[in-house]
């Protein structure tokens, strides 16, 4: 909304001083022309913003100007700044909104506390993009327009029409009753019902979405944590196989890309990861681990170890000696 953008523009000038139109446009994710129109609107409304021309010019506010926003104490602001350093906003498409909110949080503090809160927030890092072994985490990417429609339907309590690409199937349109959004290990999920049946959709597989005007059939109050636990338990109990696997750091992401779920993870002294993971079935588990060759080792169950040993023995037998056709 334009009102929110105007507030963000004022806060940027208050907190960072003189800024060019191009810089403001990048920060607000709009065009330079829009920034110039907003500056003109602020001036007309009595906000003391002025332009300085020249090589180091830009727009600035007269010294001492302050907006009136709801105040926060130091600890409250610090908690919000620390929470905002995570990456959940990327999954749900709230990155721009978070940046705007953080500017308001800082501005709401007394001037004597602003520098201290900013410095303190820099001392916290939540969910970095890489771990100690320089393994990069992968965050689901969902188009902003799609995520906006999903988010609006969830919050408004409206039915949602999604174009969904289930694994191994052609994309299909389906109408669902959205319940809530969940993010786990930087992967986003839509919890919903369809024709009264529980459904869980991976957000990255939603190719398009449309909020419908019809009200969703769902309870007024919801316990997402309880619903997620129940659905996770059902998912893991449906003919799946759980295995304990050691995997080298170079192939960890490859393994995680094939499993159905990760139930536990630890790091061993040699740098390898010890993962308790769930596969679709025994055949899927054998195929996934086999792809990793000597960079992975199944510790349990014994049935999976035996299957992999037998497969390896068959390969060894086939390649012993010279091929018959060369004799």
Coordinates of C-alpha atoms in Angstrom, one line a residue:
X1 CA 0.0 0.0 0.0
X2 CA 1.2 3.5 -0.7
X3 CA 0.7 4.7 2.9
X4 CA 3.1 2.0 4.1
X5 CA 5.6 2.9 1.4
X6 CA 5.5 6.6 2.4
X7 CA 6.2 5.7 6.0
X8 CA 9.1 3.4 5.0
X9 CA 10.5 6.2 2.8
X10 CA 10.5 8.6 5.8
X11 CA 12.1 6.0 8.0
X12 CA 14.8 5.3 5.5
X13 CA 15.7 9.0 5.4
X14 CA 15.6 9.4 9.2
X15 CA 17.8 6.4 9.8
X16 CA 20.3 6.6 7.0
X17 CA 20.4 10.3 6.2
X18 CA 20.7 11.6 2.6
X19 CA 19.8 8.9 -0.1
X20 CA 19.6 9.1 -3.8
X21 CA 16.4 8.3 -5.7
X22 CA 18.0 5.2 -7.1
X23 CA 18.9 3.9 -3.6
X24 CA 15.4 4.6 -2.3
X25 CA 13.9 2.8 -5.3
X26 CA 16.0 -0.3 -4.6
X27 CA 15.2 -0.3 -0.9
X28 CA 11.4 0.1 -1.5
X29 CA 11.4 -2.2 -4.6
X30 CA 9.7 0.4 -6.8
X31 CA 10.7 2.5 -9.8
X32 CA 12.7 5.8 -9.5
X33 CA 9.7 7.6 -10.9
X34 CA 7.5 6.3 -8.1
X35 CA 10.0 7.5 -5.5
X36 CA 9.9 11.0 -7.1
X37 CA 6.1 11.0 -6.9
X38 CA 6.2 9.9 -3.3
X39 CA 8.8 12.6 -2.4
X40 CA 6.4 15.2 -3.9
X41 CA 3.5 13.8 -2.0
X42 CA 5.4 14.0 1.3
X43 CA 6.4 17.6 0.6
X44 CA 2.8 18.5 -0.1
X45 CA 1.7 16.8 3.2
X46 CA 4.2 19.0 5.2
X47 CA 7.0 16.5 5.7
X48 CA 10.3 18.5 5.5
X49 CA 12.0 16.6 2.8
X50 CA 14.4 18.4 0.5
X51 CA 16.7 17.7 -2.4
X52 CA 20.4 18.4 -2.7
X53 CA 21.8 18.4 -6.2
X54 CA 25.2 17.5 -7.3
X55 CA 27.5 14.5 -7.4
X56 CA 26.8 13.6 -3.7
X57 CA 23.3 14.9 -3.7
X58 CA 20.0 13.1 -2.9
X59 CA 17.0 13.5 -0.7
X60 CA 17.1 14.2 3.1
X61 CA 14.9 15.4 6.0
X62 CA 15.4 18.6 7.9
X63 CA 17.3 17.8 11.2
X64 CA 15.2 17.0 14.2
X65 CA 12.1 15.8 12.2
X66 CA 10.6 12.7 14.0
X67 CA 7.6 10.5 13.1
X68 CA 5.2 9.5 15.9
X69 CA 5.1 5.7 16.1
X70 CA 4.2 3.3 18.9
X71 CA 7.2 3.0 21.3
X72 CA 9.0 -0.2 22.2
X73 CA 11.4 -0.7 25.0
X74 CA 15.0 -1.9 24.3
X75 CA 14.3 -5.6 25.0
X76 CA 11.1 -5.8 22.9
X77 CA 12.8 -4.2 19.9
X78 CA 15.9 -6.5 20.3
X79 CA 13.6 -9.6 20.4
X80 CA 11.9 -8.5 17.1
X81 CA 15.2 -7.7 15.4
X82 CA 16.7 -11.0 16.4
X83 CA 13.6 -12.9 15.3
X84 CA 13.6 -11.0 12.0
X85 CA 17.1 -12.3 11.2
X86 CA 15.8 -15.7 10.3
X87 CA 14.7 -16.8 6.9
X88 CA 11.1 -17.8 7.3
X89 CA 10.1 -14.6 5.6
X90 CA 11.7 -15.9 2.4
X91 CA 9.5 -19.0 2.4
X92 CA 6.3 -17.1 3.0
X93 CA 7.2 -14.2 0.7
X94 CA 7.4 -11.6 3.5
X95 CA 10.9 -10.3 2.9
X96 CA 9.9 -6.8 1.9
X97 CA 7.4 -6.5 4.7
X98 CA 10.0 -7.6 7.2
X99 CA 12.5 -5.0 6.1
X100 CA 9.8 -2.3 6.4
X101 CA 8.8 -3.6 9.9
X102 CA 12.4 -3.6 11.1
X103 CA 12.8 0.0 10.1
X104 CA 9.7 0.9 12.1
X105 CA 11.0 -1.1 15.1
X106 CA 14.3 0.8 15.1
X107 CA 12.6 4.2 14.7
X108 CA 10.2 3.5 17.6
X109 CA 13.1 3.4 20.0
X110 CA 14.4 6.5 21.8
X111 CA 17.3 8.0 19.9
X112 CA 19.6 7.1 22.8
X113 CA 18.7 3.4 22.3
X114 CA 18.7 3.1 18.5
X115 CA 22.4 2.6 18.0
X116 CA 22.6 0.2 20.9
X117 CA 19.8 -2.0 19.6
X118 CA 21.2 -2.0 16.1
X119 CA 24.6 -3.0 17.4
X120 CA 23.1 -5.7 19.6
X121 CA 21.1 -7.2 16.8
X122 CA 24.3 -7.6 14.7
X123 CA 25.5 -9.9 17.4
X124 CA 22.8 -12.5 16.7
X125 CA 22.6 -14.7 13.7
X126 CA 19.6 -17.1 13.3
X127 CA 19.7 -19.9 10.7
X128 CA 22.7 -18.8 8.5
X129 CA 22.8 -20.0 4.9
X130 CA 25.7 -22.3 5.5
X131 CA 26.8 -24.4 8.5
X132 CA 30.2 -25.0 9.9
X133 CA 31.1 -27.4 7.1
X134 CA 30.2 -24.7 4.5
X135 CA 27.2 -26.7 3.4
X136 CA 24.7 -24.4 1.9
X137 CA 21.0 -24.8 2.8
X138 CA 18.4 -24.7 0.1
X139 CA 15.3 -22.5 0.7
X140 CA 12.1 -23.2 -1.3
X141 CA 11.4 -20.5 -3.8
X142 CA 7.8 -19.5 -4.5
X143 CA 6.8 -16.7 -6.9
X144 CA 5.6 -13.6 -5.0
X145 CA 2.2 -13.5 -6.8
X146 CA 1.5 -17.2 -5.9
X147 CA 2.6 -16.7 -2.3
X148 CA 0.5 -13.6 -2.0
X149 CA -2.7 -15.4 -3.1
X150 CA -2.0 -18.4 -0.8
X151 CA -1.2 -16.1 2.2
X152 CA -4.4 -14.0 1.6
X153 CA -6.6 -17.0 1.4
X154 CA -5.1 -18.4 4.6
X155 CA -5.6 -15.2 6.6
X156 CA -9.0 -14.3 5.1
X157 CA -10.4 -17.8 5.5
X158 CA -11.3 -18.1 1.9
X159 CA -11.2 -21.2 -0.4
X160 CA -8.1 -21.5 -2.5
X161 CA -7.6 -22.8 -6.0
X162 CA -4.1 -24.1 -6.7
X163 CA -2.2 -25.5 -9.7
X164 CA -0.2 -28.2 -7.9
X165 CA 2.5 -30.4 -9.3
X166 CA 2.6 -33.6 -7.1
X167 CA 5.7 -35.7 -7.3
X168 CA 5.6 -37.9 -10.5
X169 CA 2.3 -36.5 -11.6
X170 CA 1.1 -33.9 -14.1
X171 CA 0.1 -30.6 -12.5
X172 CA -3.6 -30.3 -11.7
X173 CA -5.9 -27.6 -10.5
X174 CA -7.6 -28.4 -7.2
X175 CA -9.7 -26.3 -4.7
X176 CA -8.8 -26.6 -1.1
X177 CA -9.8 -25.1 2.3
X178 CA -6.6 -23.6 3.7
X179 CA -5.8 -24.0 7.4
X180 CA -2.4 -22.5 7.9
X181 CA 1.3 -22.2 6.7
X182 CA 4.2 -24.1 8.2
X183 CA 8.0 -23.8 7.5
X184 CA 10.4 -26.6 8.3
X185 CA 14.1 -26.6 7.4
X186 CA 13.4 -23.7 5.0
X187 CA 10.7 -25.6 3.2
X188 CA 7.2 -24.2 3.3
X189 CA 3.9 -26.2 3.5
X190 CA 0.3 -25.4 3.1
X191 CA -2.0 -27.3 5.6
X192 CA -5.4 -27.6 4.1
X193 CA -8.4 -29.9 3.7
X194 CA -9.9 -31.0 0.4
X195 CA -13.4 -32.4 0.4
X196 CA -13.1 -32.9 4.1
X197 CA -9.8 -34.9 3.9
X198 CA -6.5 -33.6 5.4
X199 CA -4.0 -32.5 2.8
X200 CA -0.5 -31.1 3.0
X201 CA 1.0 -29.3 0.0
X202 CA 4.7 -28.3 -0.6
X203 CA 4.6 -24.6 -1.4
X204 CA 7.4 -24.9 -4.0
X205 CA 5.2 -27.2 -6.0
X206 CA 2.3 -24.7 -6.2
X207 CA 2.7 -23.4 -9.7
X208 CA -0.2 -20.8 -9.5
X209 CA -2.8 -19.9 -6.9
X210 CA -6.1 -18.0 -6.9
X211 CA -8.0 -16.8 -3.8
X212 CA -11.7 -17.5 -4.2
X213 CA -14.5 -15.4 -2.6
X214 CA -16.2 -18.4 -1.0
X215 CA -15.5 -18.9 2.8
X216 CA -13.3 -21.9 3.6
X217 CA -14.7 -24.7 5.6
X218 CA -12.5 -24.7 8.7
X219 CA -12.7 -24.1 12.5
X220 CA -12.4 -20.6 13.8
X221 CA -9.5 -21.5 16.1
X222 CA -6.6 -23.8 15.1
X223 CA -3.6 -25.4 16.8
X224 CA -1.1 -25.6 14.0
X225 CA 1.6 -27.3 16.1
X226 CA -0.8 -30.1 17.1
X227 CA -2.0 -30.5 13.5
X228 CA 1.5 -30.7 12.2
X229 CA 2.6 -33.3 14.7
X230 CA -0.4 -35.5 13.9
X231 CA 0.1 -35.2 10.1
X232 CA 3.8 -35.9 10.5
X233 CA 3.1 -39.0 12.5
X234 CA 0.6 -40.3 9.9
X235 CA 3.0 -39.5 7.1
X236 CA 5.8 -41.5 8.7
X237 CA 3.6 -44.5 9.4
X238 CA 2.2 -45.1 5.9
X239 CA 4.4 -47.9 4.5
X240 CA 7.5 -45.9 4.9
X241 CA 10.9 -47.2 5.9
X242 CA 13.2 -45.4 8.4
X243 CA 16.9 -45.8 8.2
X244 CA 20.0 -44.6 10.0
X245 CA 22.6 -43.4 7.4
X246 CA 26.1 -42.0 7.6
X247 CA 26.8 -39.6 4.7
X248 CA 29.8 -37.4 3.8
X249 CA 29.4 -33.7 3.9
X250 CA 29.8 -33.4 0.1
X251 CA 26.8 -35.7 -0.5
X252 CA 24.5 -34.7 2.4
X253 CA 22.3 -32.4 0.4
X254 CA 22.0 -35.0 -2.4
X255 CA 20.7 -37.5 0.2
X256 CA 18.3 -34.9 1.7
X257 CA 16.9 -34.2 -1.7
X258 CA 15.7 -37.8 -2.0
X259 CA 14.3 -38.7 1.4
X260 CA 10.8 -38.2 2.5
X261 CA 11.6 -36.8 5.9
X262 CA 14.5 -36.2 8.3
X263 CA 13.7 -37.3 11.9
X264 CA 17.1 -36.6 13.5
X265 CA 20.6 -35.5 12.6
X266 CA 24.0 -35.5 14.3
X267 CA 27.6 -34.7 13.4
X268 CA 30.3 -37.3 13.9
X269 CA 33.9 -36.6 14.7
X270 CA 35.1 -37.3 11.1
X271 CA 32.7 -34.6 9.8
X272 CA 30.2 -37.1 8.4
X273 CA 26.5 -36.6 9.2
X274 CA 24.5 -39.3 11.0
X275 CA 20.9 -39.0 9.7
X276 CA 17.7 -40.7 10.7
X277 CA 15.7 -40.4 7.5
X278 CA 12.5 -41.8 6.1
X279 CA 12.1 -43.2 2.6
X280 CA 9.0 -44.0 0.6
X281 CA 9.7 -47.8 0.8
X282 CA 12.6 -50.3 0.8
X283 CA 13.1 -50.0 -2.9
X284 CA 13.3 -46.2 -2.7
X285 CA 15.8 -46.5 0.2
X286 CA 18.0 -48.9 -1.7
X287 CA 18.0 -46.8 -4.8
X288 CA 18.7 -43.5 -3.0
X289 CA 21.6 -44.8 -0.9
X290 CA 23.1 -46.7 -3.9
X291 CA 23.4 -43.4 -5.8
X292 CA 25.9 -42.1 -3.2
X293 CA 28.3 -45.0 -3.6
X294 CA 31.0 -45.1 -0.9
X295 CA 30.0 -41.6 0.4
X296 CA 27.2 -43.1 2.4
X297 CA 26.7 -46.1 4.7
X298 CA 23.5 -47.5 6.1
X299 CA 23.7 -48.4 9.8
X300 CA 20.2 -49.8 10.1
X301 CA 17.9 -51.5 9.3
X302 CA 19.9 -54.7 8.6
X303 CA 17.5 -55.6 5.8
X304 CA 18.6 -52.5 3.8
X305 CA 22.3 -53.2 4.5
X306 CA 21.8 -56.8 3.2
X307 CA 20.0 -55.5 0.1
X308 CA 22.9 -53.1 -0.7
X309 CA 25.5 -55.8 0.0
X310 CA 23.7 -58.2 -2.4
X311 CA 23.5 -55.6 -5.1
X312 CA 27.2 -54.8 -4.7
X313 CA 28.1 -58.5 -4.8
X314 CA 26.2 -58.9 -8.1
X315 CA 28.1 -56.0 -9.6
X316 CA 31.4 -57.5 -8.4
X317 CA 30.5 -60.9 -9.9
X318 CA 29.6 -59.3 -13.2
X319 CA 32.9 -57.5 -13.5
X320 CA 35.2 -60.2 -12.4
X321 CA 37.4 -61.5 -15.2
X322 CA 37.1 -60.6 -18.9
X323 CA 33.7 -60.4 -20.7
X324 CA 32.8 -63.6 -22.6
X325 CA 32.7 -61.8 -25.9
X326 CA 36.4 -60.8 -25.6
X327 CA 37.6 -64.4 -24.9

